One Martini backbone bead per residue (centre of mass of N, CA, C, O) as a GRO file, in nm:
protein
  542
    1MET     BB    1  -1.145  -0.395   2.075
    2PHE     BB    2  -1.431  -0.529   1.924
    3SER     BB    3  -1.741  -0.514   1.843
    4THR     BB    4  -1.999  -0.707   1.740
    5ASP     BB    5  -2.125  -0.496   1.551
    6LEU     BB    6  -1.873  -0.430   1.386
    7ILE     BB    7  -1.811  -0.715   1.285
    8ALA     BB    8  -2.080  -0.764   1.144
    9ALA     BB    9  -2.063  -0.521   0.950
   10ALA     BB   10  -1.789  -0.597   0.814
   11ARG     BB   11  -1.896  -0.882   0.696
   12LYS     BB   12  -2.119  -0.696   0.505
   13SER     BB   13  -1.968  -0.494   0.365
   14LYS     BB   14  -1.934  -0.285   0.052
   15ALA     BB   15  -1.675  -0.181   0.106
   16TRP     BB   16  -1.376  -0.232  -0.040
   17PRO     BB   17  -1.195  -0.314   0.205
   18PHE     BB   18  -1.405  -0.533   0.304
   19GLN     BB   19  -1.417  -0.703   0.052
   20GLU     BB   20  -1.121  -0.783   0.062
   21ALA     BB   21  -1.125  -0.903   0.350
   22GLN     BB   22  -1.336  -1.124   0.296
   23ARG     BB   23  -1.168  -1.276   0.085
   24LEU     BB   24  -0.925  -1.334   0.271
   25ALA     BB   25  -1.084  -1.492   0.494
   26LYS     BB   26  -1.146  -1.741   0.306
   27ARG     BB   27  -0.851  -1.850   0.304
   28TYR     BB   28  -0.878  -1.839   0.647
   29PRO     BB   29  -1.121  -1.957   0.837
   30GLN     BB   30  -0.903  -2.043   1.091
   31GLY     BB   31  -0.666  -1.913   1.010
   32LYS     BB   32  -0.344  -1.908   1.013
   33PRO     BB   33  -0.119  -2.125   1.025
   34GLY     BB   34   0.020  -2.126   1.349
   35GLY     BB   35  -0.082  -1.822   1.413
   36LYS     BB   36  -0.007  -1.643   1.197
   37PRO     BB   37   0.024  -1.360   1.047
   38VAL     BB   38  -0.107  -1.174   0.817
   39LEU     BB   39   0.048  -1.087   0.502
   40PHE     BB   40   0.133  -0.772   0.392
   41GLU     BB   41   0.224  -0.622   0.070
   42THR     BB   42   0.453  -0.367  -0.056
   43GLY     BB   43   0.593  -0.234  -0.346
   44TYR     BB   44   0.927  -0.094  -0.445
   45GLY     BB   45   1.097   0.105  -0.695
   46PRO     BB   46   1.417   0.280  -0.649
   47SER     BB   47   1.469   0.450  -0.941
   48GLY     BB   48   1.305   0.679  -0.800
   49LEU     BB   49   1.116   0.903  -0.675
   50PRO     BB   50   0.877   0.927  -0.471
   51HIS     BB   51   0.522   0.899  -0.506
   52ILE     BB   52   0.184   0.885  -0.480
   53GLY     BB   53   0.166   0.604  -0.608
   54THR     BB   54   0.322   0.473  -0.377
   55PHE     BB   55   0.154   0.561  -0.132
   56GLN     BB   56  -0.128   0.446  -0.211
   57GLU     BB   57  -0.052   0.147  -0.175
   58VAL     BB   58  -0.010   0.160   0.130
   59LEU     BB   59  -0.281   0.271   0.209
   60ARG     BB   60  -0.469   0.059   0.082
   61THR     BB   61  -0.345  -0.180   0.229
   62THR     BB   62  -0.409  -0.071   0.513
   63LEU     BB   63  -0.715  -0.067   0.482
   64VAL     BB   64  -0.738  -0.372   0.451
   65ARG     BB   65  -0.599  -0.453   0.708
   66LYS     BB   66  -0.799  -0.312   0.903
   67ALA     BB   67  -1.045  -0.468   0.801
   68TYR     BB   68  -0.941  -0.754   0.867
   69GLU     BB   69  -0.915  -0.722   1.177
   70ILE     BB   70  -1.231  -0.726   1.193
   71VAL     BB   71  -1.340  -0.960   1.020
   72ALA     BB   72  -1.116  -1.171   1.177
   73ALA     BB   73  -1.210  -1.159   1.445
   74SER     BB   74  -1.270  -1.264   1.738
   75ASP     BB   75  -1.526  -1.329   1.956
   76ASP     BB   76  -1.389  -1.113   2.172
   77GLY     BB   77  -1.253  -0.880   1.962
   78THR     BB   78  -0.989  -0.965   1.861
   79PRO     BB   79  -0.765  -0.885   1.653
   80ALA     BB   80  -0.626  -0.973   1.382
   81ALA     BB   81  -0.330  -1.088   1.278
   82THR     BB   82  -0.075  -0.860   1.145
   83ARG     BB   83   0.127  -0.761   0.854
   84LEU     BB   84   0.351  -0.504   0.711
   85VAL     BB   85   0.533  -0.490   0.404
   86ALA     BB   86   0.795  -0.286   0.281
   87PHE     BB   87   0.925  -0.342  -0.043
   88SER     BB   88   1.256  -0.315  -0.182
   89ASP     BB   89   1.392  -0.336  -0.520
   90ASP     BB   90   1.737  -0.278  -0.483
   91MET     BB   91   1.860  -0.506  -0.700
   92ASP     BB   92   1.799  -0.358  -0.930
   93GLY     BB   93   1.874  -0.243  -1.235
   94LEU     BB   94   1.978   0.041  -1.390
   95ARG     BB   95   1.838   0.154  -1.699
   96LYS     BB   96   1.785   0.467  -1.627
   97VAL     BB   97   1.795   0.808  -1.607
   98PRO     BB   98   1.653   1.024  -1.432
   99ASP     BB   99   1.527   1.354  -1.464
  100ASN     BB  100   1.504   1.429  -1.121
  101VAL     BB  101   1.831   1.445  -1.090
  102PRO     BB  102   2.137   1.473  -0.995
  103ASN     BB  103   2.423   1.368  -1.124
  104LYS     BB  104   2.388   1.202  -1.399
  105ALA     BB  105   2.675   1.097  -1.460
  106LEU     BB  106   2.693   0.901  -1.224
  107LEU     BB  107   2.462   0.717  -1.324
  108GLU     BB  108   2.573   0.656  -1.604
  109GLU     BB  109   2.827   0.497  -1.489
  110ASN     BB  110   2.600   0.288  -1.325
  111LEU     BB  111   2.468   0.129  -1.517
  112HIS     BB  112   2.326  -0.195  -1.432
  113LYS     BB  113   2.336  -0.166  -1.146
  114PRO     BB  114   2.252  -0.198  -0.848
  115LEU     BB  115   2.094   0.037  -0.663
  116SER     BB  116   2.263  -0.044  -0.393
  117ARG     BB  117   2.553   0.010  -0.584
  118ILE     BB  118   2.492   0.320  -0.608
  119PRO     BB  119   2.558   0.623  -0.586
  120ASP     BB  120   2.454   0.916  -0.443
  121PRO     BB  121   2.355   1.205  -0.608
  122PHE     BB  122   2.290   1.362  -0.322
  123GLU     BB  123   2.505   1.299  -0.098
  124LYS     BB  124   2.361   1.129   0.177
  125TYR     BB  125   2.406   0.828   0.098
  126GLU     BB  126   2.529   0.506   0.021
  127SER     BB  127   2.283   0.517  -0.191
  128PHE     BB  128   2.034   0.549  -0.411
  129ALA     BB  129   1.836   0.360  -0.267
  130ALA     BB  130   1.867   0.478   0.019
  131HIS     BB  131   1.748   0.749  -0.048
  132ASN     BB  132   1.466   0.652  -0.153
  133ASN     BB  133   1.393   0.485   0.095
  134ALA     BB  134   1.400   0.722   0.297
  135MET     BB  135   1.172   0.883   0.168
  136LEU     BB  136   0.955   0.675   0.211
  137ARG     BB  137   0.979   0.638   0.521
  138GLU     BB  138   0.932   0.930   0.602
  139PHE     BB  139   0.635   0.937   0.511
  140LEU     BB  140   0.521   0.690   0.653
  141ASP     BB  141   0.591   0.806   0.932
  142ARG     BB  142   0.429   1.070   0.906
  143PHE     BB  143   0.152   0.883   0.877
  144ASP     BB  144   0.168   0.634   1.081
  145PHE     BB  145   0.257   0.375   0.980
  146GLU     BB  146   0.240   0.021   0.995
  147TYR     BB  147   0.569  -0.119   0.940
  148GLU     BB  148   0.800  -0.317   0.744
  149PHE     BB  149   1.121  -0.284   0.630
  150ILE     BB  150   1.241  -0.423   0.311
  151ALA     BB  151   1.540  -0.509   0.154
  152ALA     BB  152   1.663  -0.692  -0.098
  153SER     BB  153   1.966  -0.666  -0.035
  154ASP     BB  154   1.952  -0.797   0.246
  155LYS     BB  155   1.841  -1.075   0.153
  156TYR     BB  156   2.053  -1.146  -0.058
  157ASN     BB  157   2.331  -1.086   0.092
  158SER     BB  158   2.263  -1.270   0.359
  159GLY     BB  159   2.091  -1.541   0.248
  160ALA     BB  160   1.775  -1.543   0.300
  161PHE     BB  161   1.715  -1.631  -0.023
  162ASP     BB  162   1.864  -1.900  -0.093
  163ASP     BB  163   1.645  -2.118  -0.083
  164ALA     BB  164   1.465  -1.981  -0.296
  165LEU     BB  165   1.684  -1.987  -0.520
  166ARG     BB  166   1.706  -2.292  -0.536
  167GLY     BB  167   1.417  -2.329  -0.631
  168VAL     BB  168   1.459  -2.187  -0.900
  169LEU     BB  169   1.686  -2.369  -1.009
  170ARG     BB  170   1.523  -2.637  -0.998
  171ASN     BB  171   1.283  -2.468  -1.181
  172ASN     BB  172   1.393  -2.343  -1.446
  173GLN     BB  173   1.231  -2.484  -1.678
  174ALA     BB  174   0.943  -2.429  -1.576
  175ILE     BB  175   0.974  -2.121  -1.594
  176LEU     BB  176   1.041  -2.107  -1.894
  177ASP     BB  177   0.767  -2.233  -1.985
  178ILE     BB  178   0.610  -1.978  -1.889
  179MET     BB  179   0.775  -1.730  -2.021
  180LEU     BB  180   0.854  -1.767  -2.326
  181PRO     BB  181   0.558  -1.737  -2.458
  182THR     BB  182   0.555  -1.413  -2.361
  183LEU     BB  183   0.791  -1.359  -2.560
  184ARG     BB  184   0.993  -1.231  -2.763
  185ALA     BB  185   1.235  -1.362  -2.951
  186GLU     BB  186   1.466  -1.173  -2.862
  187ARG     BB  187   1.417  -1.206  -2.555
  188ALA     BB  188   1.420  -1.518  -2.534
  189ALA     BB  189   1.728  -1.559  -2.615
  190THR     BB  190   1.822  -1.412  -2.311
  191TYR     BB  191   1.650  -1.556  -2.112
  192SER     BB  192   1.649  -1.558  -1.744
  193PRO     BB  193   1.559  -1.599  -1.423
  194ILE     BB  194   1.862  -1.549  -1.390
  195MET     BB  195   2.075  -1.268  -1.283
  196PRO     BB  196   2.384  -1.214  -1.304
  197ILE     BB  197   2.672  -1.080  -1.150
  198SER     BB  198   2.934  -0.927  -1.248
  199PRO     BB  199   3.273  -0.955  -1.142
  200LYS     BB  200   3.371  -0.694  -1.317
  201THR     BB  201   3.118  -0.467  -1.339
  202GLY     BB  202   2.840  -0.521  -1.162
  203HIS     BB  203   2.633  -0.618  -1.353
  204VAL     BB  204   2.317  -0.688  -1.458
  205LEU     BB  205   2.252  -0.975  -1.644
  206GLN     BB  206   2.117  -1.046  -1.981
  207VAL     BB  207   2.157  -1.388  -1.981
  208PRO     BB  208   2.222  -1.690  -2.036
  209VAL     BB  209   2.162  -1.973  -1.807
  210GLU     BB  210   2.334  -2.232  -1.639
  211VAL     BB  211   2.266  -2.504  -1.443
  212VAL     BB  212   2.488  -2.683  -1.243
  213ASP     BB  213   2.400  -2.640  -0.914
  214ALA     BB  214   2.131  -2.600  -0.725
  215ASP     BB  215   2.219  -2.664  -0.429
  216GLU     BB  216   2.484  -2.470  -0.461
  217GLY     BB  217   2.422  -2.229  -0.679
  218ILE     BB  218   2.540  -2.298  -0.963
  219VAL     BB  219   2.651  -2.104  -1.250
  220ARG     BB  220   2.647  -2.039  -1.613
  221PHE     BB  221   2.818  -1.779  -1.814
  222THR     BB  222   2.845  -1.497  -2.032
  223ASP     BB  223   3.015  -1.237  -2.038
  224SER     BB  224   3.051  -0.925  -2.188
  225ASP     BB  225   3.359  -1.027  -2.287
  226GLY     BB  226   3.315  -1.365  -2.338
  227GLU     BB  227   3.346  -1.495  -2.070
  228VAL     BB  228   3.332  -1.783  -1.893
  229ILE     BB  229   3.124  -1.822  -1.604
  230GLU     BB  230   3.157  -1.962  -1.267
  231GLN     BB  231   2.900  -1.920  -1.016
  232SER     BB  232   2.727  -1.796  -0.775
  233ALA     BB  233   2.369  -1.709  -0.693
  234LEU     BB  234   2.432  -1.634  -0.410
  235SER     BB  235   2.462  -1.383  -0.187
  236GLY     BB  236   2.444  -1.139  -0.423
  237MET     BB  237   2.521  -1.278  -0.730
  238ALA     BB  238   2.207  -1.232  -0.788
  239LYS     BB  239   1.908  -1.177  -0.990
  240LEU     BB  240   1.579  -1.166  -1.042
  241GLN     BB  241   1.339  -1.159  -1.229
  242TRP     BB  242   1.064  -0.989  -1.172
  243LYS     BB  243   0.844  -1.220  -1.185
  244VAL     BB  244   1.015  -1.414  -1.015
  245ASP     BB  245   1.061  -1.236  -0.769
  246PHE     BB  246   0.771  -1.202  -0.690
  247ALA     BB  247   0.722  -1.506  -0.634
  248MET     BB  248   0.952  -1.564  -0.437
  249ARG     BB  249   0.859  -1.364  -0.224
  250TRP     BB  250   0.586  -1.483  -0.158
  251VAL     BB  251   0.708  -1.755  -0.059
  252ALA     BB  252   0.936  -1.668   0.142
  253LEU     BB  253   0.735  -1.469   0.319
  254GLY     BB  254   0.422  -1.529   0.307
  255VAL     BB  255   0.219  -1.389   0.118
  256ASP     BB  256  -0.140  -1.284   0.119
  257TYR     BB  257  -0.121  -0.963   0.028
  258GLU     BB  258  -0.133  -0.791  -0.303
  259MET     BB  259  -0.120  -0.497  -0.471
  260TYR     BB  260  -0.169  -0.361  -0.814
  261GLY     BB  261  -0.132  -0.235  -1.109
  262LYS     BB  262  -0.253  -0.256  -1.428
  263ASP     BB  263   0.044  -0.283  -1.555
  264LEU     BB  264   0.065  -0.577  -1.371
  265THR     BB  265  -0.126  -0.801  -1.466
  266ASP     BB  266   0.069  -1.005  -1.604
  267THR     BB  267   0.254  -1.043  -1.369
  268GLY     BB  268   0.045  -1.178  -1.184
  269VAL     BB  269  -0.004  -1.425  -1.359
  270GLN     BB  270   0.290  -1.536  -1.387
  271SER     BB  271   0.365  -1.531  -1.084
  272GLY     BB  272   0.148  -1.730  -0.997
  273LYS     BB  273   0.263  -1.973  -1.151
  274ILE     BB  274   0.546  -1.969  -1.017
  275ALA     BB  275   0.455  -2.007  -0.726
  276ARG     BB  276   0.350  -2.295  -0.772
  277VAL     BB  277   0.622  -2.417  -0.859
  278LEU     BB  278   0.750  -2.324  -0.564
  279GLY     BB  279   0.502  -2.413  -0.352
  280GLY     BB  280   0.287  -2.190  -0.372
  281GLN     BB  281   0.088  -1.883  -0.366
  282LYS     BB  282  -0.117  -1.652  -0.460
  283PRO     BB  283  -0.217  -1.371  -0.363
  284GLU     BB  284  -0.419  -1.162  -0.268
  285GLY     BB  285  -0.588  -0.892  -0.465
  286LEU     BB  286  -0.561  -0.569  -0.625
  287ILE     BB  287  -0.647  -0.400  -0.925
  288TYR     BB  288  -0.538  -0.085  -1.006
  289GLU     BB  289  -0.556   0.221  -1.104
  290LEU     BB  290  -0.401   0.489  -1.244
  291PHE     BB  291  -0.249   0.774  -1.233
  292LEU     BB  292  -0.295   1.106  -1.354
  293ASP     BB  293  -0.236   1.380  -1.502
  294GLU     BB  294  -0.356   1.674  -1.626
  295LYS     BB  295  -0.322   1.530  -1.930
  296GLY     BB  296  -0.372   1.206  -1.887
  297GLU     BB  297  -0.103   1.094  -1.791
  298LYS     BB  298   0.113   0.888  -1.677
  299ILE     BB  299   0.279   0.842  -1.396
  300SER     BB  300   0.636   0.910  -1.352
  301LYS     BB  301   0.932   0.875  -1.193
  302SER     BB  302   1.129   0.967  -1.424
  303LYS     BB  303   0.968   1.229  -1.511
  304GLY     BB  304   0.806   1.379  -1.269
  305ASN     BB  305   0.516   1.378  -1.291
  306GLY     BB  306   0.297   1.528  -1.126
  307LEU     BB  307   0.279   1.468  -0.787
  308THR     BB  308   0.420   1.516  -0.500
  309ILE     BB  309   0.407   1.475  -0.175
  310GLU     BB  310   0.511   1.762  -0.097
  311GLU     BB  311   0.317   1.924  -0.270
  312TRP     BB  312   0.060   1.846  -0.133
  313LEU     BB  313   0.160   1.935   0.163
  314THR     BB  314   0.177   2.240   0.087
  315TYR     BB  315  -0.159   2.261   0.007
  316GLY     BB  316  -0.229   2.008   0.192
  317SER     BB  317  -0.341   1.749   0.366
  318GLU     BB  318  -0.305   1.431   0.460
  319GLU     BB  319  -0.608   1.358   0.464
  320SER     BB  320  -0.673   1.455   0.173
  321LEU     BB  321  -0.500   1.247   0.032
  322GLY     BB  322  -0.649   0.999   0.138
  323PHE     BB  323  -0.928   1.079   0.032
  324TYR     BB  324  -0.856   1.080  -0.274
  325ILE     BB  325  -0.763   0.776  -0.279
  326PHE     BB  326  -0.998   0.593  -0.175
  327PRO     BB  327  -1.181   0.590  -0.408
  328ASN     BB  328  -1.208   0.388  -0.662
  329PRO     BB  329  -0.943   0.196  -0.746
  330LYS     BB  330  -1.064   0.113  -1.050
  331SER     BB  331  -1.025   0.425  -1.100
  332ALA     BB  332  -0.912   0.682  -1.259
  333LYS     BB  333  -0.695   0.962  -1.162
  334GLN     BB  334  -0.645   1.294  -1.139
  335LEU     BB  335  -0.323   1.457  -1.053
  336HIS     BB  336  -0.357   1.780  -0.909
  337VAL     BB  337  -0.381   2.087  -0.758
  338GLY     BB  338  -0.693   2.130  -0.822
  339VAL     BB  339  -0.795   1.892  -0.608
  340ILE     BB  340  -0.729   1.986  -0.315
  341PRO     BB  341  -0.949   2.173  -0.189
  342ARG     BB  342  -1.185   1.968  -0.207
  343ALA     BB  343  -1.050   1.741  -0.045
  344VAL     BB  344  -1.039   1.891   0.220
  345ASP     BB  345  -1.349   1.951   0.255
  346ASP     BB  346  -1.462   1.664   0.215
  347TYR     BB  347  -1.328   1.532   0.451
  348TRP     BB  348  -1.470   1.705   0.673
  349GLN     BB  349  -1.757   1.631   0.601
  350PHE     BB  350  -1.726   1.324   0.654
  351ARG     BB  351  -1.626   1.345   0.947
  352GLU     BB  352  -1.873   1.497   1.068
  353ARG     BB  353  -2.088   1.259   0.981
  354ILE     BB  354  -2.034   0.994   1.139
  355PRO     BB  355  -2.227   0.999   1.402
  356GLU     BB  356  -2.497   1.002   1.208
  357GLN     BB  357  -2.430   0.721   1.117
  358ASP     BB  358  -2.457   0.425   1.032
  359LEU     BB  359  -2.245   0.169   1.050
  360ASP     BB  360  -2.243   0.090   0.743
  361LYS     BB  361  -2.174   0.386   0.654
  362GLN     BB  362  -1.909   0.425   0.803
  363LEU     BB  363  -1.747   0.197   0.645
  364GLY     BB  364  -1.781   0.391   0.370
  365ASN     BB  365  -1.620   0.615   0.504
  366PRO     BB  366  -1.328   0.761   0.447
  367ALA     BB  367  -1.275   0.893   0.726
  368TRP     BB  368  -1.308   0.641   0.897
  369ASN     BB  369  -1.074   0.481   0.768
  370LEU     BB  370  -0.848   0.693   0.827
  371LEU     BB  371  -0.880   0.695   1.134
  372ARG     BB  372  -0.820   0.386   1.169
  373VAL     BB  373  -0.519   0.397   1.097
  374LYS     BB  374  -0.456   0.562   1.379
  375ASP     BB  375  -0.690   0.394   1.533
  376SER     BB  376  -0.640   0.096   1.750
  377SER     BB  377  -0.857   0.084   1.996
  378GLY     BB  378  -1.172   0.019   1.885
  379SER     BB  379  -1.327   0.255   1.867
  380GLN     BB  380  -1.683   0.368   1.844
  381PRO     BB  381  -1.589   0.580   1.697
  382PRO     BB  382  -1.324   0.713   1.602
  383ILE     BB  383  -1.094   0.919   1.677
  384GLY     BB  384  -1.235   1.239   1.558
  385ALA     BB  385  -1.513   1.197   1.513
  386GLY     BB  386  -1.704   1.497   1.427
  387ASP     BB  387  -1.515   1.685   1.346
  388SER     BB  388  -1.448   2.037   1.264
  389LEU     BB  389  -1.436   2.318   1.065
  390PRO     BB  390  -1.494   2.654   1.102
  391VAL     BB  391  -1.342   2.674   0.816
  392THR     BB  392  -1.314   2.650   0.504
  393TYR     BB  393  -1.082   2.623   0.261
  394GLY     BB  394  -1.228   2.789   0.047
  395LEU     BB  395  -1.271   3.039   0.228
  396LEU     BB  396  -0.976   3.082   0.295
  397LEU     BB  397  -0.888   3.138   0.001
  398ASN     BB  398  -1.064   3.390  -0.035
  399LEU     BB  399  -0.935   3.557   0.182
  400VAL     BB  400  -0.643   3.545   0.077
  401GLY     BB  401  -0.706   3.662  -0.203
  402VAL     BB  402  -0.786   3.947  -0.092
  403LEU     BB  403  -0.517   4.003   0.070
  404GLY     BB  404  -0.296   3.859  -0.088
  405ALA     BB  405   0.031   3.747  -0.156
  406GLU     BB  406   0.141   3.911   0.120
  407ALA     BB  407   0.015   3.757   0.321
  408THR     BB  408  -0.024   3.654   0.656
  409HIS     BB  409  -0.085   3.451   0.910
  410GLN     BB  410  -0.163   3.671   1.115
  411GLN     BB  411  -0.377   3.811   0.943
  412VAL     BB  412  -0.565   3.574   0.899
  413TRP     BB  413  -0.617   3.509   1.200
  414ALA     BB  414  -0.744   3.781   1.262
  415TYR     BB  415  -0.990   3.753   1.067
  416LEU     BB  416  -1.107   3.497   1.209
  417GLY     BB  417  -1.225   3.671   1.448
  418ASN     BB  418  -1.496   3.736   1.291
  419TYR     BB  419  -1.590   3.412   1.318
  420MET     BB  420  -1.434   3.364   1.593
  421HIS     BB  421  -1.388   3.362   1.940
  422ASP     BB  422  -1.183   3.127   1.941
  423MET     BB  423  -0.815   3.188   1.883
  424ASP     BB  424  -0.676   2.933   1.972
  425PRO     BB  425  -0.461   2.722   1.815
  426ASP     BB  426  -0.493   2.474   2.013
  427ASP     BB  427  -0.811   2.450   1.929
  428HIS     BB  428  -0.709   2.481   1.594
  429PRO     BB  429  -0.477   2.307   1.441
  430ASP     BB  430  -0.584   2.250   1.153
  431LEU     BB  431  -0.641   2.544   1.073
  432PHE     BB  432  -0.361   2.657   1.129
  433ARG     BB  433  -0.220   2.481   0.906
  434LEU     BB  434  -0.402   2.576   0.661
  435VAL     BB  435  -0.309   2.866   0.632
  436GLU     BB  436  -0.031   2.807   0.506
  437LYS     BB  437  -0.149   2.654   0.260
  438ALA     BB  438  -0.321   2.885   0.151
  439LEU     BB  439  -0.091   3.081   0.100
  440ALA     BB  440   0.055   2.900  -0.105
  441TYR     BB  441  -0.175   2.858  -0.307
  442ASN     BB  442  -0.223   3.152  -0.371
  443ARG     BB  443   0.063   3.234  -0.461
  444ASP     BB  444   0.087   3.000  -0.698
  445PHE     BB  445  -0.241   2.995  -0.826
  446ILE     BB  446  -0.429   3.253  -0.772
  447ALA     BB  447  -0.305   3.540  -0.782
  448PRO     BB  448  -0.208   3.525  -1.095
  449THR     BB  449  -0.540   3.507  -1.188
  450LEU     BB  450  -0.651   3.763  -1.071
  451VAL     BB  451  -0.943   3.956  -1.201
  452LYS     BB  452  -1.096   4.258  -1.162
  453ARG     BB  453  -1.395   4.373  -1.265
  454ALA     BB  454  -1.619   4.570  -1.391
  455PRO     BB  455  -1.930   4.661  -1.356
  456GLU     BB  456  -2.225   4.655  -1.459
  457ALA     BB  457  -2.491   4.847  -1.435
  458ASN     BB  458  -2.672   4.642  -1.274
  459GLU     BB  459  -2.446   4.556  -1.079
  460ALA     BB  460  -2.395   4.833  -0.951
  461GLU     BB  461  -2.675   4.861  -0.825
  462ALA     BB  462  -2.657   4.608  -0.650
  463LEU     BB  463  -2.405   4.694  -0.491
  464LYS     BB  464  -2.537   4.946  -0.366
  465ALA     BB  465  -2.754   4.788  -0.216
  466LEU     BB  466  -2.564   4.620  -0.045
  467ASP     BB  467  -2.418   4.853   0.093
  468ALA     BB  468  -2.669   4.972   0.230
  469LYS     BB  469  -2.731   4.724   0.403
  470LEU     BB  470  -2.449   4.704   0.547
  471ALA     BB  471  -2.476   4.989   0.689
  472GLU     BB  472  -2.718   4.861   0.895
  473VAL     BB  473  -2.542   4.646   1.015
  474PRO     BB  474  -2.390   4.459   1.223
  475ALA     BB  475  -2.068   4.335   1.259
  476ASP     BB  476  -2.199   4.045   1.396
  477MET     BB  477  -2.348   3.921   1.183
  478ALA     BB  478  -2.473   3.654   1.064
  479ALA     BB  479  -2.418   3.464   0.789
  480GLU     BB  480  -2.717   3.392   0.723
  481ASP     BB  481  -2.822   3.686   0.721
  482LEU     BB  482  -2.631   3.784   0.498
  483GLN     BB  483  -2.730   3.584   0.285
  484THR     BB  484  -3.019   3.694   0.267
  485ILE     BB  485  -2.946   3.968   0.155
  486VAL     BB  486  -2.813   3.870  -0.103
  487TYR     BB  487  -3.056   3.719  -0.215
  488GLU     BB  488  -3.264   3.954  -0.233
  489ILE     BB  489  -3.108   4.115  -0.444
  490GLY     BB  490  -3.090   3.893  -0.667
  491LYS     BB  491  -3.424   3.868  -0.680
  492ASP     BB  492  -3.446   4.148  -0.780
  493GLU     BB  493  -3.580   4.260  -1.077
  494ALA     BB  494  -3.441   4.547  -1.094
  495PHE     BB  495  -3.143   4.404  -1.168
  496GLY     BB  496  -3.165   4.172  -1.405
  497PHE     BB  497  -3.148   3.878  -1.305
  498GLU     BB  498  -3.210   3.561  -1.415
  499ASN     BB  499  -3.023   3.456  -1.175
  500LEU     BB  500  -2.833   3.389  -0.899
  501ARG     BB  501  -2.577   3.305  -1.048
  502ASP     BB  502  -2.520   3.584  -1.178
  503TRP     BB  503  -2.483   3.737  -0.912
  504PHE     BB  504  -2.250   3.572  -0.792
  505LYS     BB  505  -2.057   3.608  -1.027
  506ALA     BB  506  -2.035   3.913  -0.998
  507LEU     BB  507  -1.915   3.912  -0.715
  508TYR     BB  508  -1.662   3.748  -0.778
  509GLU     BB  509  -1.547   3.926  -1.021
  510THR     BB  510  -1.550   4.214  -0.864
  511LEU     BB  511  -1.434   4.130  -0.563
  512LEU     BB  512  -1.231   3.859  -0.623
  513GLY     BB  513  -1.141   3.768  -0.933
  514SER     BB  514  -1.359   3.531  -0.977
  515SER     BB  515  -1.588   3.281  -1.099
  516GLN     BB  516  -1.553   3.173  -0.805
  517GLY     BB  517  -1.704   3.096  -0.475
  518PRO     BB  518  -1.854   3.164  -0.189
  519ARG     BB  519  -2.044   3.220   0.058
  520MET     BB  520  -2.115   3.543   0.113
  521GLY     BB  521  -2.195   3.544   0.408
  522SER     BB  522  -1.934   3.409   0.510
  523PHE     BB  523  -1.736   3.611   0.392
  524ILE     BB  524  -1.836   3.867   0.534
  525ALA     BB  525  -1.795   3.761   0.822
  526LEU     BB  526  -1.489   3.714   0.785
  527TYR     BB  527  -1.395   3.995   0.654
  528GLY     BB  528  -1.612   4.200   0.699
  529VAL     BB  529  -1.825   4.454   0.655
  530GLU     BB  530  -1.636   4.697   0.601
  531ASN     BB  531  -1.444   4.552   0.403
  532THR     BB  532  -1.666   4.489   0.196
  533ARG     BB  533  -1.738   4.785   0.134
  534LYS     BB  534  -1.461   4.847   0.014
  535LEU     BB  535  -1.483   4.651  -0.224
  536ILE     BB  536  -1.727   4.788  -0.350
  537ALA     BB  537  -1.598   5.065  -0.394
  538GLU     BB  538  -1.374   4.963  -0.583
  539ALA     BB  539  -1.563   4.852  -0.801
  540LEU     BB  540  -1.719   5.124  -0.860
  541ALA     BB  541  -1.438   5.278  -0.946
  542ARG     BB  542  -1.370   5.127  -1.232
   0.00000   0.00000   0.00000
């Protein structure tokens, strides 16, 4: 149950999930007819391995769904009824072999067949589509999404889409009138809304099709060997062209909301027109910008560029992935390992800030929205709001960087004892998990780049002064007091630093081997005063 204050704030919120939810609520001012739940859909083409671009669509759709449940809640606070369908278009024909799969020859032999009728090159599932669908579901389950998985092959083969297919056949010419003006002459010559599946090769055929009997589902076409074939288009014997399939699915399933990438803008326009021809309407939705890789190129499932879901989770948390995805869906984002550390720390900063914020600010807080995905209790703020990490991920990376590529989880956790009194992992499960990720990130990306340089003459004198100060302080001096000591040395004109930035850069480059680093007071408290003095001695000996 939601509070009246939360519902009122949600209906006025300027945060993008709530803006989308408010627009959807106008579609059904009195709720969906018949009391049916509002249906959200997210689509997936299983021609390649799932990547973060696939995941983000499910996450963003879920964020809108959760916002809608509040915006359209009843007067007594009961959440609006919703469903989320994750739909896999696994009846699509395989057009090319992805670069990042084994047994490419196996896929080459099965080109143009429906993905659900191609053997799994990984030899784990009954088909290539089943393998990729399983990978998608595995991660969605791992993130605790609430969804219903639907495979196109199940709907086509079982006859569940047959009535909708008859509708396409009855409106074949009207659909051609929409599509043909958008196609090049060569493509238009072979285009048909219906793509029959050859009874001889099993291929999804791109050939002209004549509708013989729409009610019976009978079509006529010329097979690839030149023979004229007359057969049913129902019950898995045909597949619809992508834009027609999109529209048919909206109408057949009763989809109310679906977002898609900028590259499908035209698809949305044409599919919307076809949906109206089929007696339905285009869903509400958001057109989002695409992710780019480190080079600024579009992420491709077939190329396998960019980050995989597993790669992000090797170096960062699930929450940090959601946090990076949340803001500005209409702006392109570069997706590479370099963005992970900041995403981890920013997420926790936003999460810690929730209880201090006014309600309208909470609704725009990415961490609030991500917590709401997992917490359906209606509590305000969501469960987990206000929690914090005792040590930032950035500081953890600096510690691991000093300990070296061979550092162990146990060593790192022992050093954290310099910073925290309570070292029970059960009390700090998020930090405990982050240690392993920091070790992996350091091993793969930081350690190979670290080079500690010798200090300049003035820097050496400043380091000696710092060492002398540290020799006088207790081992458990607070991080803020240690930071004050570092500041005072950097501001001392005797050492010749033009500004504090130059002093901190010198500390990072001589002690840590990097041009950037943490608050030195926090680092010294974490690494230990005596261990820091040893680092200074090593630097002075270079």
